[in-house]
Amino acid sequence: MNIAIILAAGSGVRFSTGTPKQFITLGGKPLFCHSVEAFEKHPDIDKILIVTLERYIQKTQTICEKHSYDKVIDVIAGGATRQASSYEAMQYLQYVIGQNDIVLIHDAARPLLPQSVISEHLALAQKYPGVITTIPCTDTVCESNDGALLSKNLERRVLYQAQTPQSFRFGDLWQAHQEARNNHHTVTDDAQLLVEKHLPVAMAKGDVHLLKVTTQEDLTLIRQWLKEMGKRS
Ligand code: CTP
Ligand code: MG
């Protein structure tokens, strides 16, 4: 079984509007609906679990009913960090799915998710315990220790930008999450938990359009891309 988890429990501090960015209207519907629909449409995805802010659970359920999403099994409350939200999803799913089932964790804030990315994930997840989505870095990335003076430039050839989805065998990820929690260990994404346990994480090919809405400028770009995609199809 393949289960998509949509992480939509952030408050969008860097986006800075009253409404969390995942509920802002994009192309006539709330932004998170685009990710949900990408998984609804994919023939090999069986179920979808949405993780959101406690005060948005009711609203999210109503939106899902209105759009007649039939793979959405539940809408649950997330935690204070992305890691905690992902943990909540795992905790819920331990009674619902098996150790060898595949979970695909996706940021609700990345609305333009191509079907081909989901397909590549499902293929790689048969062979590897983890799969991440990446695109090669095009800019040179540099490091500064004090925020004022350059320390060094990093070797671009080996650098990638991480996107989502990130996919895992449920058993491996749930165990890694529990260990991290017991050790008060914090990470920025789920793939890091597996890498630290020396489990191989494969890289699926991402897409420039799979940009995460972080600032207002990102949303302006995504609106424009969506319009162009609409004209082409
Ligand atoms: N997320 C989550 N639970 C959290 C924090 C983030 O489910 N406690 C989700 C967000 O809703 C988003 C994704 O993780 O879809 C990526 O996080 P990010 O872009 O950092 O979103 P926010 O945390 O909402 O934004 P900011 O960091 O600017 O506050
Ligand atoms: Mg955040």
PDB file of C-alpha atoms and ligand atoms in Angstrom:
ATOM      1  CA  MET A   1       0.000   0.000   0.000  1.00  0.00           C
ATOM      2  CA  ASN A   2       1.216   3.544  -0.796  1.00  0.00           C
ATOM      3  CA  ILE A   3       0.119   6.371   1.494  1.00  0.00           C
ATOM      4  CA  ALA A   4       0.688  10.090   0.926  1.00  0.00           C
ATOM      5  CA  ILE A   5       1.073  12.379   3.937  1.00  0.00           C
ATOM      6  CA  ILE A   6       0.428  16.068   3.315  1.00  0.00           C
ATOM      7  CA  LEU A   7       2.184  18.281   5.855  1.00  0.00           C
ATOM      8  CA  ALA A   8       0.057  21.412   6.259  1.00  0.00           C
ATOM      9  CA  ALA A   9       0.540  22.307   9.930  1.00  0.00           C
ATOM     10  CA  GLY A  10       2.970  25.215   9.550  1.00  0.00           C
ATOM     11  CA  SER A  11       2.045  28.795  10.413  1.00  0.00           C
ATOM     12  CA  GLY A  12       3.991  30.477   7.597  1.00  0.00           C
ATOM     13  CA  VAL A  13       5.981  32.990   9.647  1.00  0.00           C
ATOM     14  CA  ARG A  14       8.174  33.966   6.663  1.00  0.00           C
ATOM     15  CA  PHE A  15       5.145  34.378   4.401  1.00  0.00           C
ATOM     16  CA  SER A  16       3.543  36.771   6.886  1.00  0.00           C
ATOM     17  CA  THR A  17      -0.198  36.910   6.210  1.00  0.00           C
ATOM     18  CA  GLY A  18      -3.074  36.254   8.587  1.00  0.00           C
ATOM     19  CA  THR A  19      -4.003  33.056   6.766  1.00  0.00           C
ATOM     20  CA  PRO A  20      -1.381  30.269   6.774  1.00  0.00           C
ATOM     21  CA  LYS A  21       0.024  30.007   3.224  1.00  0.00           C
ATOM     22  CA  GLN A  22      -1.368  26.498   2.616  1.00  0.00           C
ATOM     23  CA  PHE A  23      -4.923  27.948   2.782  1.00  0.00           C
ATOM     24  CA  ILE A  24      -4.360  30.892   0.450  1.00  0.00           C
ATOM     25  CA  THR A  25      -6.324  30.664  -2.810  1.00  0.00           C
ATOM     26  CA  LEU A  26      -4.316  29.507  -5.822  1.00  0.00           C
ATOM     27  CA  GLY A  27      -6.037  28.782  -9.124  1.00  0.00           C
ATOM     28  CA  GLY A  28      -9.493  28.920  -7.543  1.00  0.00           C
ATOM     29  CA  LYS A  29      -8.849  26.585  -4.586  1.00  0.00           C
ATOM     30  CA  PRO A  30      -6.884  26.490  -1.325  1.00  0.00           C
ATOM     31  CA  LEU A  31      -3.181  25.965  -2.041  1.00  0.00           C
ATOM     32  CA  PHE A  32      -2.933  22.586  -0.241  1.00  0.00           C
ATOM     33  CA  CYS A  33      -5.625  21.150  -2.557  1.00  0.00           C
ATOM     34  CA  HIS A  34      -3.126  21.099  -5.431  1.00  0.00           C
ATOM     35  CA  SER A  35      -0.894  18.589  -3.608  1.00  0.00           C
ATOM     36  CA  VAL A  36      -3.879  16.513  -2.514  1.00  0.00           C
ATOM     37  CA  GLU A  37      -5.136  16.371  -6.107  1.00  0.00           C
ATOM     38  CA  ALA A  38      -1.725  15.257  -7.441  1.00  0.00           C
ATOM     39  CA  PHE A  39      -1.971  12.183  -5.174  1.00  0.00           C
ATOM     40  CA  GLU A  40      -5.740  11.710  -5.798  1.00  0.00           C
ATOM     41  CA  LYS A  41      -4.994  11.556  -9.523  1.00  0.00           C
ATOM     42  CA  HIS A  42      -2.072   9.110  -9.334  1.00  0.00           C
ATOM     43  CA  PRO A  43      -3.318   5.523  -9.915  1.00  0.00           C
ATOM     44  CA  ASP A  44      -0.797   3.923  -7.523  1.00  0.00           C
ATOM     45  CA  ILE A  45      -1.564   6.040  -4.451  1.00  0.00           C
ATOM     46  CA  ASP A  46      -4.061   4.326  -2.149  1.00  0.00           C
ATOM     47  CA  LYS A  47      -4.636   6.684   0.756  1.00  0.00           C
ATOM     48  CA  ILE A  48      -3.921  10.276   1.808  1.00  0.00           C
ATOM     49  CA  LEU A  49      -3.509  11.609   5.365  1.00  0.00           C
ATOM     50  CA  ILE A  50      -3.568  15.371   5.946  1.00  0.00           C
ATOM     51  CA  VAL A  51      -1.757  16.914   8.925  1.00  0.00           C
ATOM     52  CA  THR A  52      -2.794  20.474   9.727  1.00  0.00           C
ATOM     53  CA  LEU A  53      -3.141  23.070  12.475  1.00  0.00           C
ATOM     54  CA  GLU A  54      -5.635  22.092  15.178  1.00  0.00           C
ATOM     55  CA  ARG A  55      -7.815  25.149  14.482  1.00  0.00           C
ATOM     56  CA  TYR A  56      -7.946  24.305  10.742  1.00  0.00           C
ATOM     57  CA  ILE A  57      -8.996  20.643  11.011  1.00  0.00           C
ATOM     58  CA  GLN A  58     -12.712  21.337  10.571  1.00  0.00           C
ATOM     59  CA  LYS A  59     -12.166  23.717   7.661  1.00  0.00           C
ATOM     60  CA  THR A  60      -9.812  21.229   5.960  1.00  0.00           C
ATOM     61  CA  GLN A  61     -12.356  18.418   6.316  1.00  0.00           C
ATOM     62  CA  THR A  62     -15.060  20.625   4.823  1.00  0.00           C
ATOM     63  CA  ILE A  63     -12.834  21.522   1.853  1.00  0.00           C
ATOM     64  CA  CYS A  64     -12.027  17.828   1.241  1.00  0.00           C
ATOM     65  CA  GLU A  65     -15.719  16.923   1.319  1.00  0.00           C
ATOM     66  CA  LYS A  66     -16.568  19.749  -1.060  1.00  0.00           C
ATOM     67  CA  HIS A  67     -13.997  18.479  -3.567  1.00  0.00           C
ATOM     68  CA  SER A  68     -15.062  14.816  -3.030  1.00  0.00           C
ATOM     69  CA  TYR A  69     -11.522  13.592  -2.446  1.00  0.00           C
ATOM     70  CA  ASP A  70     -11.996   9.881  -1.944  1.00  0.00           C
ATOM     71  CA  LYS A  71      -8.478   8.840  -0.880  1.00  0.00           C
ATOM     72  CA  VAL A  72      -8.334  11.161   2.147  1.00  0.00           C
ATOM     73  CA  ILE A  73      -8.659   8.894   5.219  1.00  0.00           C
ATOM     74  CA  ASP A  74      -8.373  11.582   7.894  1.00  0.00           C
ATOM     75  CA  VAL A  75      -7.271  15.089   8.853  1.00  0.00           C
ATOM     76  CA  ILE A  76      -5.187  15.210  12.052  1.00  0.00           C
ATOM     77  CA  ALA A  77      -3.386  17.840  14.141  1.00  0.00           C
ATOM     78  CA  GLY A  78       0.347  18.414  13.620  1.00  0.00           C
ATOM     79  CA  GLY A  79       3.019  19.526  16.075  1.00  0.00           C
ATOM     80  CA  ALA A  80       5.189  22.565  16.788  1.00  0.00           C
ATOM     81  CA  THR A  81       7.845  21.653  14.169  1.00  0.00           C
ATOM     82  CA  ARG A  82       7.799  19.902  10.808  1.00  0.00           C
ATOM     83  CA  GLN A  83       9.491  16.909  12.458  1.00  0.00           C
ATOM     84  CA  ALA A  84       6.783  16.807  15.131  1.00  0.00           C
ATOM     85  CA  SER A  85       4.040  16.971  12.476  1.00  0.00           C
ATOM     86  CA  SER A  86       5.638  14.098  10.615  1.00  0.00           C
ATOM     87  CA  TYR A  87       5.868  12.164  13.911  1.00  0.00           C
ATOM     88  CA  GLU A  88       2.142  12.695  14.541  1.00  0.00           C
ATOM     89  CA  ALA A  89       1.398  11.202  11.114  1.00  0.00           C
ATOM     90  CA  MET A  90       3.570   8.139  11.846  1.00  0.00           C
ATOM     91  CA  GLN A  91       1.967   7.680  15.246  1.00  0.00           C
ATOM     92  CA  TYR A  92      -1.494   7.727  13.669  1.00  0.00           C
ATOM     93  CA  LEU A  93      -0.493   5.371  10.849  1.00  0.00           C
ATOM     94  CA  GLN A  94       1.072   2.681  13.081  1.00  0.00           C
ATOM     95  CA  TYR A  95      -2.403   1.233  13.619  1.00  0.00           C
ATOM     96  CA  VAL A  96      -3.543   1.700  10.040  1.00  0.00           C
ATOM     97  CA  ILE A  97      -0.731   0.380   7.803  1.00  0.00           C
ATOM     98  CA  GLY A  98       2.000  -2.298   7.712  1.00  0.00           C
ATOM     99  CA  GLN A  99       5.770  -2.085   8.266  1.00  0.00           C
ATOM    100  CA  ASN A 100       6.508  -2.551   4.554  1.00  0.00           C
ATOM    101  CA  ASP A 101       3.960  -0.064   3.264  1.00  0.00           C
ATOM    102  CA  ILE A 102       5.369   3.068   1.608  1.00  0.00           C
ATOM    103  CA  VAL A 103       4.723   6.556   2.994  1.00  0.00           C
ATOM    104  CA  LEU A 104       5.298   9.597   0.763  1.00  0.00           C
ATOM    105  CA  ILE A 105       5.676  12.758   2.854  1.00  0.00           C
ATOM    106  CA  HIS A 106       4.942  15.963   0.969  1.00  0.00           C
ATOM    107  CA  ASP A 107       4.970  19.670   1.886  1.00  0.00           C
ATOM    108  CA  ALA A 108       1.526  21.188   1.308  1.00  0.00           C
ATOM    109  CA  ALA A 109       3.435  24.356   0.406  1.00  0.00           C
ATOM    110  CA  ARG A 110       4.711  22.735  -2.857  1.00  0.00           C
ATOM    111  CA  PRO A 111       1.571  22.823  -5.011  1.00  0.00           C
ATOM    112  CA  LEU A 112       3.034  21.971  -8.433  1.00  0.00           C
ATOM    113  CA  LEU A 113       3.812  18.266  -8.041  1.00  0.00           C
ATOM    114  CA  PRO A 114       4.212  16.368 -11.344  1.00  0.00           C
ATOM    115  CA  GLN A 115       2.787  12.830 -11.679  1.00  0.00           C
ATOM    116  CA  SER A 116       6.188  11.656 -12.970  1.00  0.00           C
ATOM    117  CA  VAL A 117       7.865  12.550  -9.652  1.00  0.00           C
ATOM    118  CA  ILE A 118       5.363  10.377  -7.747  1.00  0.00           C
ATOM    119  CA  SER A 119       5.954   7.495 -10.193  1.00  0.00           C
ATOM    120  CA  GLU A 120       9.736   7.684  -9.834  1.00  0.00           C
ATOM    121  CA  HIS A 121       9.356   7.672  -6.052  1.00  0.00           C
ATOM    122  CA  LEU A 122       7.237   4.554  -6.085  1.00  0.00           C
ATOM    123  CA  ALA A 123       9.724   2.772  -8.356  1.00  0.00           C
ATOM    124  CA  LEU A 124      12.763   3.724  -6.230  1.00  0.00           C
ATOM    125  CA  ALA A 125      10.945   2.920  -2.971  1.00  0.00           C
ATOM    126  CA  GLN A 126      10.827  -0.734  -4.071  1.00  0.00           C
ATOM    127  CA  LYS A 127      14.625  -0.825  -3.963  1.00  0.00           C
ATOM    128  CA  TYR A 128      15.657   1.638  -1.248  1.00  0.00           C
ATOM    129  CA  PRO A 129      14.489   2.289   2.331  1.00  0.00           C
ATOM    130  CA  GLY A 130      14.300   6.010   1.564  1.00  0.00           C
ATOM    131  CA  VAL A 131      13.819   8.306  -1.423  1.00  0.00           C
ATOM    132  CA  ILE A 132      14.288  12.074  -1.543  1.00  0.00           C
ATOM    133  CA  THR A 133      13.542  14.567  -4.352  1.00  0.00           C
ATOM    134  CA  THR A 134      16.419  16.780  -5.496  1.00  0.00           C
ATOM    135  CA  ILE A 135      17.477  19.260  -8.159  1.00  0.00           C
ATOM    136  CA  PRO A 136      21.121  20.180  -8.822  1.00  0.00           C
ATOM    137  CA  CYS A 137      22.237  23.514  -7.318  1.00  0.00           C
ATOM    138  CA  THR A 138      22.671  26.091 -10.048  1.00  0.00           C
ATOM    139  CA  ASP A 139      24.001  28.909  -7.857  1.00  0.00           C
ATOM    140  CA  THR A 140      27.306  28.672  -6.069  1.00  0.00           C
ATOM    141  CA  VAL A 141      26.623  28.168  -2.363  1.00  0.00           C
ATOM    142  CA  CYS A 142      29.002  29.729   0.114  1.00  0.00           C
ATOM    143  CA  GLU A 143      29.541  29.543   3.836  1.00  0.00           C
ATOM    144  CA  SER A 144      30.105  32.263   6.404  1.00  0.00           C
ATOM    145  CA  ASN A 145      30.722  31.655  10.089  1.00  0.00           C
ATOM    146  CA  ASP A 146      29.843  35.149  11.286  1.00  0.00           C
ATOM    147  CA  GLY A 147      27.385  36.395   8.628  1.00  0.00           C
ATOM    148  CA  ALA A 148      29.794  39.188   7.643  1.00  0.00           C
ATOM    149  CA  LEU A 149      32.835  37.596   6.042  1.00  0.00           C
ATOM    150  CA  LEU A 150      33.025  34.755   3.551  1.00  0.00           C
ATOM    151  CA  SER A 151      34.529  31.546   4.952  1.00  0.00           C
ATOM    152  CA  LYS A 152      34.466  29.431   1.791  1.00  0.00           C
ATOM    153  CA  ASN A 153      32.619  28.509  -1.401  1.00  0.00           C
ATOM    154  CA  LEU A 154      31.220  24.979  -1.483  1.00  0.00           C
ATOM    155  CA  GLU A 155      31.866  22.553  -4.358  1.00  0.00           C
ATOM    156  CA  ARG A 156      28.760  23.001  -6.549  1.00  0.00           C
ATOM    157  CA  ARG A 157      29.194  19.696  -8.390  1.00  0.00           C
ATOM    158  CA  VAL A 158      28.135  17.748  -5.268  1.00  0.00           C
ATOM    159  CA  LEU A 159      25.358  20.088  -4.080  1.00  0.00           C
ATOM    160  CA  TYR A 160      21.613  19.577  -4.556  1.00  0.00           C
ATOM    161  CA  GLN A 161      18.477  21.304  -3.333  1.00  0.00           C
ATOM    162  CA  ALA A 162      16.141  18.995  -1.426  1.00  0.00           C
ATOM    163  CA  GLN A 163      12.448  19.049  -2.321  1.00  0.00           C
ATOM    164  CA  THR A 164       9.533  16.804  -1.402  1.00  0.00           C
ATOM    165  CA  PRO A 165       8.032  14.222  -1.577  1.00  0.00           C
ATOM    166  CA  GLN A 166      10.301  12.058   0.530  1.00  0.00           C
ATOM    167  CA  SER A 167       9.342   8.383   0.650  1.00  0.00           C
ATOM    168  CA  PHE A 168      10.109   5.608   3.106  1.00  0.00           C
ATOM    169  CA  ARG A 169       9.273   2.108   4.179  1.00  0.00           C
ATOM    170  CA  PHE A 170       6.987   2.845   7.093  1.00  0.00           C
ATOM    171  CA  GLY A 171       8.770   0.537   9.570  1.00  0.00           C
ATOM    172  CA  ASP A 172      12.195   2.140   9.031  1.00  0.00           C
ATOM    173  CA  LEU A 173      10.940   5.686   9.357  1.00  0.00           C
ATOM    174  CA  TRP A 174       8.714   5.072  12.367  1.00  0.00           C
ATOM    175  CA  GLN A 175      11.602   3.453  14.222  1.00  0.00           C
ATOM    176  CA  ALA A 176      13.984   6.313  13.316  1.00  0.00           C
ATOM    177  CA  HIS A 177      11.400   8.883  14.464  1.00  0.00           C
ATOM    178  CA  GLN A 178      10.913   7.173  17.826  1.00  0.00           C
ATOM    179  CA  GLU A 179      14.669   6.989  18.409  1.00  0.00           C
ATOM    180  CA  ALA A 180      15.074  10.671  17.521  1.00  0.00           C
ATOM    181  CA  ARG A 181      12.303  11.621  19.933  1.00  0.00           C
ATOM    182  CA  ASN A 182      13.780   9.546  22.759  1.00  0.00           C
ATOM    183  CA  ASN A 183      17.186  11.168  22.184  1.00  0.00           C
ATOM    184  CA  HIS A 184      15.751  14.726  21.814  1.00  0.00           C
ATOM    185  CA  HIS A 185      17.393  14.789  18.402  1.00  0.00           C
ATOM    186  CA  THR A 186      16.094  17.403  15.930  1.00  0.00           C
ATOM    187  CA  VAL A 187      16.447  17.285  12.140  1.00  0.00           C
ATOM    188  CA  THR A 188      15.135  19.430   9.277  1.00  0.00           C
ATOM    189  CA  ASP A 189      13.719  16.543   7.270  1.00  0.00           C
ATOM    190  CA  ASP A 190      12.837  12.882   7.519  1.00  0.00           C
ATOM    191  CA  ALA A 191      15.519  11.663   5.086  1.00  0.00           C
ATOM    192  CA  GLN A 192      18.249  12.841   7.451  1.00  0.00           C
ATOM    193  CA  LEU A 193      16.945  10.419  10.084  1.00  0.00           C
ATOM    194  CA  LEU A 194      17.639   7.487   7.748  1.00  0.00           C
ATOM    195  CA  VAL A 195      21.006   8.776   6.534  1.00  0.00           C
ATOM    196  CA  GLU A 196      22.166   9.040  10.134  1.00  0.00           C
ATOM    197  CA  LYS A 197      21.321   5.360  10.572  1.00  0.00           C
ATOM    198  CA  HIS A 198      23.364   4.552   7.433  1.00  0.00           C
ATOM    199  CA  LEU A 199      20.306   3.465   5.486  1.00  0.00           C
ATOM    200  CA  PRO A 200      20.521   4.315   1.756  1.00  0.00           C
ATOM    201  CA  VAL A 201      18.320   7.169   0.523  1.00  0.00           C
ATOM    202  CA  ALA A 202      17.952   7.386  -3.269  1.00  0.00           C
ATOM    203  CA  MET A 203      17.533  10.682  -5.128  1.00  0.00           C
ATOM    204  CA  ALA A 204      14.519  11.083  -7.438  1.00  0.00           C
ATOM    205  CA  LYS A 205      14.644  13.856 -10.029  1.00  0.00           C
ATOM    206  CA  GLY A 206      12.808  16.989  -8.841  1.00  0.00           C
ATOM    207  CA  ASP A 207      11.504  19.934 -10.819  1.00  0.00           C
ATOM    208  CA  VAL A 208      12.074  23.704 -10.685  1.00  0.00           C
ATOM    209  CA  HIS A 209       8.299  24.155 -10.554  1.00  0.00           C
ATOM    210  CA  LEU A 210       8.164  22.061  -7.389  1.00  0.00           C
ATOM    211  CA  LEU A 211       9.202  25.226  -5.553  1.00  0.00           C
ATOM    212  CA  LYS A 212       8.061  25.646  -1.949  1.00  0.00           C
ATOM    213  CA  VAL A 213       6.014  28.733  -1.187  1.00  0.00           C
ATOM    214  CA  THR A 214       8.078  30.434   1.509  1.00  0.00           C
ATOM    215  CA  THR A 215       7.694  34.132   0.633  1.00  0.00           C
ATOM    216  CA  GLN A 216       5.189  36.252  -1.323  1.00  0.00           C
ATOM    217  CA  GLU A 217       7.625  36.259  -4.274  1.00  0.00           C
ATOM    218  CA  ASP A 218       7.459  32.459  -4.487  1.00  0.00           C
ATOM    219  CA  LEU A 219       3.676  32.591  -4.714  1.00  0.00           C
ATOM    220  CA  THR A 220       3.839  35.203  -7.494  1.00  0.00           C
ATOM    221  CA  LEU A 221       6.115  32.888  -9.501  1.00  0.00           C
ATOM    222  CA  ILE A 222       3.907  29.849  -8.901  1.00  0.00           C
ATOM    223  CA  ARG A 223       0.756  31.765  -9.962  1.00  0.00           C
ATOM    224  CA  GLN A 224       2.489  32.674 -13.202  1.00  0.00           C
ATOM    225  CA  TRP A 225       3.654  29.091 -13.852  1.00  0.00           C
ATOM    226  CA  LEU A 226       0.179  27.737 -13.142  1.00  0.00           C
ATOM    227  CA  LYS A 227      -1.306  30.185 -15.652  1.00  0.00           C
ATOM    228  CA  GLU A 228       1.216  29.119 -18.312  1.00  0.00           C
ATOM    229  CA  MET A 229       0.569  25.418 -17.617  1.00  0.00           C
ATOM    230  CA  GLY A 230      -3.176  26.070 -18.012  1.00  0.00           C
ATOM    231  CA  LYS A 231      -2.597  27.699 -21.413  1.00  0.00           C
ATOM    232  CA  ARG A 232      -0.490  24.768 -22.603  1.00  0.00           C
ATOM    233  CA  SER A 233      -2.941  22.034 -21.579  1.00  0.00           C
TER     234      SER A 233
HETATM  235  N1  CTP B   1       4.860  22.114   8.470  1.00  0.00           N
HETATM  236  C1  CTP B   1       4.098  21.313   9.311  1.00  0.00           C
HETATM  237  N2  CTP B   1       4.184  21.470  10.661  1.00  0.00           N
HETATM  238  C2  CTP B   1       5.003  22.392  11.217  1.00  0.00           C
HETATM  239  C3  CTP B   1       5.820  23.190  10.361  1.00  0.00           C
HETATM  240  C4  CTP B   1       5.733  23.030   8.992  1.00  0.00           C
HETATM  241  O1  CTP B   1       3.331  20.481   8.818  1.00  0.00           O
HETATM  242  N3  CTP B   1       5.017  22.530  12.521  1.00  0.00           N
HETATM  243  C5  CTP B   1       4.687  22.007   7.009  1.00  0.00           C
HETATM  244  C6  CTP B   1       4.257  23.329   6.380  1.00  0.00           C
HETATM  245  O2  CTP B   1       2.848  23.488   6.452  1.00  0.00           O
HETATM  246  C7  CTP B   1       4.780  23.213   4.965  1.00  0.00           C
HETATM  247  C8  CTP B   1       5.996  22.297   5.109  1.00  0.00           C
HETATM  248  O3  CTP B   1       5.921  21.706   6.407  1.00  0.00           O
HETATM  249  O4  CTP B   1       3.865  22.624   4.084  1.00  0.00           O
HETATM  250  C9  CTP B   1       7.305  23.054   4.930  1.00  0.00           C
HETATM  251  O5  CTP B   1       7.480  23.985   5.977  1.00  0.00           O
HETATM  252  P1  CTP B   1       7.753  25.548   5.797  1.00  0.00           P
HETATM  253  O6  CTP B   1       7.872  25.925   4.386  1.00  0.00           O
HETATM  254  O7  CTP B   1       8.837  25.916   6.741  1.00  0.00           O
HETATM  255  O8  CTP B   1       6.345  26.161   6.266  1.00  0.00           O
HETATM  256  P2  CTP B   1       6.030  26.996   7.577  1.00  0.00           P
HETATM  257  O9  CTP B   1       6.702  26.356   8.740  1.00  0.00           O
HETATM  258  O10 CTP B   1       4.548  27.160   7.614  1.00  0.00           O
HETATM  259  O11 CTP B   1       6.689  28.411   7.248  1.00  0.00           O
HETATM  260  P3  CTP B   1       7.700  29.255   8.165  1.00  0.00           P
HETATM  261  O12 CTP B   1       8.891  28.348   8.430  1.00  0.00           O
HETATM  262  O13 CTP B   1       8.012  30.461   7.362  1.00  0.00           O
HETATM  263  O14 CTP B   1       6.941  29.559   9.427  1.00  0.00           O
HETATM  264 MG    MG B   2       8.893  26.218   8.846  1.00  0.00          MG
END
